[in-house]
PDB file of C-alpha atoms in Angstrom:
ATOM      1  CA  ALA A   1     109.675  65.616 -94.720  1.00  0.00           C
ATOM      2  CA  ALA A   2     108.075  63.596 -97.666  1.00  0.00           C
ATOM      3  CA  GLY A   3     110.375  61.628 -99.742  1.00  0.00           C
ATOM      4  CA  VAL A   4     110.030  60.257-103.302  1.00  0.00           C
ATOM      5  CA  ILE A   5     107.831  56.871-103.056  1.00  0.00           C
ATOM      6  CA  GLN A   6     107.987  53.988-105.460  1.00  0.00           C
ATOM      7  CA  SER A   7     105.654  51.180-105.830  1.00  0.00           C
ATOM      8  CA  PRO A   8     105.873  48.285-105.781  1.00  0.00           C
ATOM      9  CA  ARG A   9     109.498  47.980-103.815  1.00  0.00           C
ATOM     10  CA  HIS A  10     109.660  44.419-105.315  1.00  0.00           C
ATOM     11  CA  LEU A  11     108.207  42.570-108.122  1.00  0.00           C
ATOM     12  CA  ILE A  12     108.567  39.095-109.595  1.00  0.00           C
ATOM     13  CA  LYS A  13     107.312  38.792-113.284  1.00  0.00           C
ATOM     14  CA  GLU A  14     107.909  36.081-115.789  1.00  0.00           C
ATOM     15  CA  LYS A  15     109.303  36.501-119.180  1.00  0.00           C
ATOM     16  CA  ARG A  16     107.055  38.063-121.740  1.00  0.00           C
ATOM     17  CA  GLU A  17     104.855  39.636-119.184  1.00  0.00           C
ATOM     18  CA  THR A  18     104.206  43.366-118.398  1.00  0.00           C
ATOM     19  CA  ALA A  19     105.036  45.257-115.480  1.00  0.00           C
ATOM     20  CA  THR A  20     104.526  49.023-114.234  1.00  0.00           C
ATOM     21  CA  LEU A  21     106.409  50.729-111.710  1.00  0.00           C
ATOM     22  CA  LYS A  22     105.350  53.859-110.447  1.00  0.00           C
ATOM     23  CA  CYS A  23     106.856  56.953-108.785  1.00  0.00           C
ATOM     24  CA  TYR A  24     105.291  59.472-106.716  1.00  0.00           C
ATOM     25  CA  PRO A  25     108.060  62.828-106.379  1.00  0.00           C
ATOM     26  CA  ILE A  26     108.311  64.697-103.685  1.00  0.00           C
ATOM     27  CA  PRO A  27     105.223  67.343-103.232  1.00  0.00           C
ATOM     28  CA  ARG A  28     105.951  70.253-105.475  1.00  0.00           C
ATOM     29  CA  HIS A  29     108.707  68.878-107.564  1.00  0.00           C
ATOM     30  CA  ASP A  30     107.999  68.928-111.573  1.00  0.00           C
ATOM     31  CA  THR A  31     110.638  66.818-112.859  1.00  0.00           C
ATOM     32  CA  VAL A  32     110.994  63.128-112.636  1.00  0.00           C
ATOM     33  CA  TYR A  33     113.985  60.845-113.805  1.00  0.00           C
ATOM     34  CA  TRP A  34     113.775  57.298-114.273  1.00  0.00           C
ATOM     35  CA  TYR A  35     117.254  55.094-113.799  1.00  0.00           C
ATOM     36  CA  GLN A  36     118.070  51.421-114.047  1.00  0.00           C
ATOM     37  CA  GLN A  37     120.748  49.713-112.098  1.00  0.00           C
ATOM     38  CA  GLY A  38     121.567  46.315-113.125  1.00  0.00           C
ATOM     39  CA  PRO A  39     123.465  43.740-110.940  1.00  0.00           C
ATOM     40  CA  GLY A  40     126.932  45.050-110.113  1.00  0.00           C
ATOM     41  CA  GLN A  41     126.195  47.898-112.880  1.00  0.00           C
ATOM     42  CA  ASP A  42     126.247  51.921-112.625  1.00  0.00           C
ATOM     43  CA  PRO A  43     122.806  53.505-112.747  1.00  0.00           C
ATOM     44  CA  GLN A  44     121.943  54.166-116.275  1.00  0.00           C
ATOM     45  CA  PHE A  45     119.654  56.688-117.294  1.00  0.00           C
ATOM     46  CA  LEU A  46     116.075  55.917-118.909  1.00  0.00           C
ATOM     47  CA  ILE A  47     114.058  58.942-119.401  1.00  0.00           C
ATOM     48  CA  SER A  48     112.914  61.856-117.907  1.00  0.00           C
ATOM     49  CA  PHE A  49     109.921  64.514-117.682  1.00  0.00           C
ATOM     50  CA  TYR A  50     109.089  68.088-117.054  1.00  0.00           C
ATOM     51  CA  GLU A  51     105.787  69.152-116.483  1.00  0.00           C
ATOM     52  CA  LYS A  52     104.304  66.141-117.819  1.00  0.00           C
ATOM     53  CA  MET A  53     106.234  66.457-121.148  1.00  0.00           C
ATOM     54  CA  GLN A  54     109.171  63.995-121.941  1.00  0.00           C
ATOM     55  CA  SER A  55     112.520  66.072-121.527  1.00  0.00           C
ATOM     56  CA  ASP A  56     114.969  63.400-122.225  1.00  0.00           C
ATOM     57  CA  LYS A  57     115.429  59.855-123.159  1.00  0.00           C
ATOM     58  CA  GLY A  58     118.305  57.554-123.044  1.00  0.00           C
ATOM     59  CA  SER A  59     118.942  53.985-123.389  1.00  0.00           C
ATOM     60  CA  ILE A  60     115.331  53.056-122.895  1.00  0.00           C
ATOM     61  CA  PRO A  61     114.135  49.919-125.019  1.00  0.00           C
ATOM     62  CA  ASP A  62     111.454  50.493-127.307  1.00  0.00           C
ATOM     63  CA  ARG A  63     109.515  47.640-124.931  1.00  0.00           C
ATOM     64  CA  PHE A  64     109.281  50.381-122.208  1.00  0.00           C
ATOM     65  CA  SER A  65     107.307  53.260-122.091  1.00  0.00           C
ATOM     66  CA  ALA A  66     106.596  56.228-119.541  1.00  0.00           C
ATOM     67  CA  GLN A  67     104.409  59.002-118.888  1.00  0.00           C
ATOM     68  CA  GLN A  68     103.994  61.829-116.407  1.00  0.00           C
ATOM     69  CA  PHE A  69     100.474  62.581-115.233  1.00  0.00           C
ATOM     70  CA  SER A  70      98.703  65.496-114.134  1.00  0.00           C
ATOM     71  CA  ASP A  71      99.535  65.354-110.412  1.00  0.00           C
ATOM     72  CA  TYR A  72     103.581  64.642-111.385  1.00  0.00           C
ATOM     73  CA  HIS A  73     103.589  60.957-110.743  1.00  0.00           C
ATOM     74  CA  SER A  74     105.125  59.088-113.120  1.00  0.00           C
ATOM     75  CA  GLU A  75     104.708  55.432-114.196  1.00  0.00           C
ATOM     76  CA  LEU A  76     107.266  53.151-116.307  1.00  0.00           C
ATOM     77  CA  ASN A  77     105.444  50.674-118.172  1.00  0.00           C
ATOM     78  CA  MET A  78     107.618  47.576-119.592  1.00  0.00           C
ATOM     79  CA  SER A  79     106.453  44.854-121.589  1.00  0.00           C
ATOM     80  CA  SER A  80     107.605  41.829-122.948  1.00  0.00           C
ATOM     81  CA  LEU A  81     109.882  41.329-119.977  1.00  0.00           C
ATOM     82  CA  GLU A  82     113.377  39.688-120.729  1.00  0.00           C
ATOM     83  CA  LEU A  83     115.607  38.192-118.202  1.00  0.00           C
ATOM     84  CA  GLY A  84     118.285  41.001-118.698  1.00  0.00           C
ATOM     85  CA  ASP A  85     115.323  43.987-117.560  1.00  0.00           C
ATOM     86  CA  SER A  86     115.958  42.298-113.986  1.00  0.00           C
ATOM     87  CA  ALA A  87     117.326  45.391-112.190  1.00  0.00           C
ATOM     88  CA  LEU A  88     116.692  48.088-109.593  1.00  0.00           C
ATOM     89  CA  TYR A  89     114.670  51.032-110.968  1.00  0.00           C
ATOM     90  CA  PHE A  90     115.259  54.055-109.424  1.00  0.00           C
ATOM     91  CA  CYS A  91     113.012  57.212-109.668  1.00  0.00           C
ATOM     92  CA  ALA A  92     114.215  60.679-108.968  1.00  0.00           C
ATOM     93  CA  SER A  93     112.505  64.141-108.629  1.00  0.00           C
ATOM     94  CA  SER A  94     113.822  67.803-108.602  1.00  0.00           C
ATOM     95  CA  LEU A  95     112.158  71.114-108.832  1.00  0.00           C
ATOM     96  CA  GLY A  96     112.748  73.123-112.055  1.00  0.00           C
ATOM     97  CA  ASP A  97     113.699  72.857-115.334  1.00  0.00           C
ATOM     98  CA  TRP A  98     116.897  71.395-116.412  1.00  0.00           C
ATOM     99  CA  GLY A  99     120.312  73.233-116.983  1.00  0.00           C
ATOM    100  CA  LEU A 100     120.062  74.605-113.273  1.00  0.00           C
ATOM    101  CA  GLY A 101     121.591  71.709-111.794  1.00  0.00           C
ATOM    102  CA  ASN A 102     118.853  71.037-109.598  1.00  0.00           C
ATOM    103  CA  GLU A 103     119.375  68.484-106.701  1.00  0.00           C
ATOM    104  CA  GLN A 104     117.625  65.139-107.174  1.00  0.00           C
ATOM    105  CA  PHE A 105     116.025  63.108-104.702  1.00  0.00           C
ATOM    106  CA  PHE A 106     115.929  59.500-105.317  1.00  0.00           C
ATOM    107  CA  GLY A 107     113.231  56.945-104.297  1.00  0.00           C
ATOM    108  CA  PRO A 108     114.076  53.649-102.625  1.00  0.00           C
ATOM    109  CA  GLY A 109     114.052  51.886-105.851  1.00  0.00           C
ATOM    110  CA  THR A 110     111.773  48.980-107.408  1.00  0.00           C
ATOM    111  CA  ARG A 111     113.674  45.730-107.487  1.00  0.00           C
ATOM    112  CA  LEU A 112     112.362  43.839-110.454  1.00  0.00           C
ATOM    113  CA  THR A 113     113.196  40.198-111.130  1.00  0.00           C
ATOM    114  CA  VAL A 114     112.291  38.514-114.327  1.00  0.00           C
ATOM    115  CA  LEU A 115     112.176  34.786-114.185  1.00  0.00           C
TER     116      LEU A 115
ATOM    117  CA  LYS B  27     137.066  56.103-120.988  1.00  0.00           C
ATOM    118  CA  ASN B  28     134.195  56.860-119.068  1.00  0.00           C
ATOM    119  CA  GLU B  29     132.766  60.530-118.499  1.00  0.00           C
ATOM    120  CA  VAL B  30     132.984  60.150-114.798  1.00  0.00           C
ATOM    121  CA  GLU B  31     135.993  58.118-112.952  1.00  0.00           C
ATOM    122  CA  GLN B  32     136.228  57.427-109.680  1.00  0.00           C
ATOM    123  CA  SER B  33     139.329  55.929-107.555  1.00  0.00           C
ATOM    124  CA  PRO B  34     139.704  53.871-105.680  1.00  0.00           C
ATOM    125  CA  GLN B  35     137.183  51.262-106.668  1.00  0.00           C
ATOM    126  CA  ASN B  36     137.389  49.510-103.179  1.00  0.00           C
ATOM    127  CA  LEU B  37     138.343  50.851 -99.819  1.00  0.00           C
ATOM    128  CA  THR B  38     138.704  49.313 -96.639  1.00  0.00           C
ATOM    129  CA  ALA B  39     139.511  51.098 -93.389  1.00  0.00           C
ATOM    130  CA  GLN B  40     139.611  50.787 -89.639  1.00  0.00           C
ATOM    131  CA  GLU B  41     137.200  52.587 -87.579  1.00  0.00           C
ATOM    132  CA  GLY B  42     138.283  56.078 -86.941  1.00  0.00           C
ATOM    133  CA  GLU B  43     140.407  56.884 -90.107  1.00  0.00           C
ATOM    134  CA  PHE B  44     140.164  59.321 -92.366  1.00  0.00           C
ATOM    135  CA  ILE B  45     139.051  58.615 -95.871  1.00  0.00           C
ATOM    136  CA  THR B  46     139.143  60.030 -99.070  1.00  0.00           C
ATOM    137  CA  ILE B  47     137.257  59.181-102.257  1.00  0.00           C
ATOM    138  CA  ASN B  48     138.103  61.011-105.641  1.00  0.00           C
ATOM    139  CA  CYS B  49     136.049  61.519-108.608  1.00  0.00           C
ATOM    140  CA  SER B  50     137.298  63.183-112.048  1.00  0.00           C
ATOM    141  CA  TYR B  51     135.072  64.027-115.049  1.00  0.00           C
ATOM    142  CA  SER B  52     135.533  64.975-118.227  1.00  0.00           C
ATOM    143  CA  VAL B  53     132.095  66.788-119.418  1.00  0.00           C
ATOM    144  CA  GLY B  54     131.255  70.631-118.570  1.00  0.00           C
ATOM    145  CA  ILE B  55     128.984  70.517-115.512  1.00  0.00           C
ATOM    146  CA  SER B  56     126.867  73.007-113.570  1.00  0.00           C
ATOM    147  CA  ALA B  57     127.216  70.906-110.355  1.00  0.00           C
ATOM    148  CA  LEU B  58     128.344  67.331-109.064  1.00  0.00           C
ATOM    149  CA  HIS B  59     126.407  64.885-106.677  1.00  0.00           C
ATOM    150  CA  TRP B  60     127.884  62.783-104.106  1.00  0.00           C
ATOM    151  CA  LEU B  61     125.563  59.634-103.461  1.00  0.00           C
ATOM    152  CA  GLN B  62     125.427  56.971-100.853  1.00  0.00           C
ATOM    153  CA  GLN B  63     124.310  53.491-101.771  1.00  0.00           C
ATOM    154  CA  HIS B  64     123.623  50.863 -99.069  1.00  0.00           C
ATOM    155  CA  PRO B  65     123.505  47.124 -99.250  1.00  0.00           C
ATOM    156  CA  GLY B  66     119.896  47.265 -99.445  1.00  0.00           C
ATOM    157  CA  GLY B  67     120.044  49.141-102.585  1.00  0.00           C
ATOM    158  CA  GLY B  68     118.690  52.722-101.784  1.00  0.00           C
ATOM    159  CA  ILE B  69     120.600  56.117-103.067  1.00  0.00           C
ATOM    160  CA  VAL B  70     120.817  59.026-100.710  1.00  0.00           C
ATOM    161  CA  SER B  71     121.874  61.967-101.724  1.00  0.00           C
ATOM    162  CA  LEU B  72     124.844  63.263 -99.700  1.00  0.00           C
ATOM    163  CA  PHE B  73     125.948  66.524-101.461  1.00  0.00           C
ATOM    164  CA  MET B  74     125.409  68.692-104.289  1.00  0.00           C
ATOM    165  CA  LEU B  75     127.861  71.157-104.917  1.00  0.00           C
ATOM    166  CA  SER B  76     129.195  73.576-107.799  1.00  0.00           C
ATOM    167  CA  SER B  77     131.941  75.247-106.176  1.00  0.00           C
ATOM    168  CA  GLY B  78     134.255  75.207-103.186  1.00  0.00           C
ATOM    169  CA  LYS B  79     133.628  73.037-100.195  1.00  0.00           C
ATOM    170  CA  LYS B  80     130.347  71.895 -98.408  1.00  0.00           C
ATOM    171  CA  LYS B  81     130.519  69.898 -94.943  1.00  0.00           C
ATOM    172  CA  HIS B  82     127.849  68.074 -93.375  1.00  0.00           C
ATOM    173  CA  GLY B  83     128.669  66.325 -89.709  1.00  0.00           C
ATOM    174  CA  ARG B  84     131.868  63.921 -90.829  1.00  0.00           C
ATOM    175  CA  LEU B  85     131.224  64.314 -94.274  1.00  0.00           C
ATOM    176  CA  ILE B  86     133.347  67.083 -96.454  1.00  0.00           C
ATOM    177  CA  ALA B  87     132.880  67.509-100.040  1.00  0.00           C
ATOM    178  CA  THR B  88     135.229  69.519-102.217  1.00  0.00           C
ATOM    179  CA  ILE B  89     135.456  70.528-105.944  1.00  0.00           C
ATOM    180  CA  ASN B  90     137.521  72.399-108.316  1.00  0.00           C
ATOM    181  CA  ILE B  91     135.665  73.210-111.626  1.00  0.00           C
ATOM    182  CA  GLN B  92     138.803  74.014-113.248  1.00  0.00           C
ATOM    183  CA  GLU B  93     140.493  70.701-112.913  1.00  0.00           C
ATOM    184  CA  LYS B  94     136.992  68.953-112.910  1.00  0.00           C
ATOM    185  CA  HIS B  95     137.975  67.127-109.890  1.00  0.00           C
ATOM    186  CA  SER B  96     135.977  66.409-106.667  1.00  0.00           C
ATOM    187  CA  SER B  97     136.566  64.634-103.567  1.00  0.00           C
ATOM    188  CA  LEU B  98     134.781  63.321-100.492  1.00  0.00           C
ATOM    189  CA  HIS B  99     136.249  62.826 -97.338  1.00  0.00           C
ATOM    190  CA  ILE B 100     135.002  61.266 -94.128  1.00  0.00           C
ATOM    191  CA  THR B 101     136.463  62.034 -91.054  1.00  0.00           C
ATOM    192  CA  ALA B 102     136.402  59.694 -87.890  1.00  0.00           C
ATOM    193  CA  SER B 103     135.038  56.753 -90.181  1.00  0.00           C
ATOM    194  CA  HIS B 104     132.643  54.332 -88.468  1.00  0.00           C
ATOM    195  CA  PRO B 105     131.232  50.827 -89.735  1.00  0.00           C
ATOM    196  CA  ARG B 106     128.225  52.622 -90.324  1.00  0.00           C
ATOM    197  CA  ASP B 107     129.699  54.643 -93.258  1.00  0.00           C
ATOM    198  CA  SER B 108     130.267  51.563 -95.016  1.00  0.00           C
ATOM    199  CA  ALA B 109     128.335  51.764 -98.355  1.00  0.00           C
ATOM    200  CA  VAL B 110     129.102  52.225-102.073  1.00  0.00           C
ATOM    201  CA  TYR B 111     129.816  56.050-102.525  1.00  0.00           C
ATOM    202  CA  ILE B 112     128.720  57.475-106.111  1.00  0.00           C
ATOM    203  CA  CYS B 113     130.038  60.451-107.927  1.00  0.00           C
ATOM    204  CA  ALA B 114     127.275  61.497-110.396  1.00  0.00           C
ATOM    205  CA  VAL B 115     127.150  64.599-112.710  1.00  0.00           C
ATOM    206  CA  PRO B 116     124.252  66.321-114.620  1.00  0.00           C
ATOM    207  CA  TYR B 117     124.594  66.279-118.210  1.00  0.00           C
ATOM    208  CA  ASN B 118     122.724  67.895-120.799  1.00  0.00           C
ATOM    209  CA  THR B 119     119.016  67.865-119.517  1.00  0.00           C
ATOM    210  CA  ASP B 120     120.450  67.279-115.865  1.00  0.00           C
ATOM    211  CA  LYS B 121     120.122  63.426-116.520  1.00  0.00           C
ATOM    212  CA  LEU B 122     122.919  62.112-114.081  1.00  0.00           C
ATOM    213  CA  ILE B 123     125.922  60.235-115.504  1.00  0.00           C
ATOM    214  CA  PHE B 124     127.179  58.198-112.502  1.00  0.00           C
ATOM    215  CA  GLY B 125     130.664  57.084-111.618  1.00  0.00           C
ATOM    216  CA  THR B 126     131.481  53.431-111.158  1.00  0.00           C
ATOM    217  CA  GLY B 127     131.400  53.708-107.247  1.00  0.00           C
ATOM    218  CA  THR B 128     133.941  53.041-104.621  1.00  0.00           C
ATOM    219  CA  ARG B 129     132.804  50.461-102.081  1.00  0.00           C
ATOM    220  CA  LEU B 130     133.925  51.352 -98.595  1.00  0.00           C
ATOM    221  CA  GLN B 131     134.084  48.820 -95.750  1.00  0.00           C
ATOM    222  CA  VAL B 132     135.136  50.326 -92.445  1.00  0.00           C
ATOM    223  CA  PHE B 133     136.041  47.867 -89.679  1.00  0.00           C
ATOM    224  CA  PRO B 134     135.714  48.195 -85.946  1.00  0.00           C
TER     225      PRO B 134
END
């Protein structure tokens, strides 16, 4: 069965550069969540989309933006990268609107290293 | 105080032992997730449950909604079960709030 795909799997950037992380949800899933997991930290919610509209926003810096496209894939754009942005970025997808406790399926993550 | 707390934080076991990981939460939820994260980093969803008990192979998850408590049990543990086990609850728009994880090491 198709799973959540994230690209790239690894990314190395310098400070002040920009990065774009991509997430391809499971086919027919219409909801995407982005999480950030710093070294030794719990994953933290960044932002989510349902049917191409932002549905919730967490502790996402203003330097970051994201969107969900018509094919339901999502991109997380990160600008003016800082050392503290080095983390594992997970995308998860689910089917249906929030409030239903829908199961989330996680991608393998993108490991971003900022030098 | 974290909204989701797990215990123990670290757990070592000998192969074959029965393992229990506990999770308590303080927010009202519709369901609770148990996740597994291996050293490589990938997260795998083990269970999502809203009541009672679920079983998958050697893994059993239980939840008591009234007491806001869930447990993950592993029977006949094996070294390949070594991983971080995370309890997570959906909140508000179903974004997940994660527990601090339990690092399990099973030795042969």
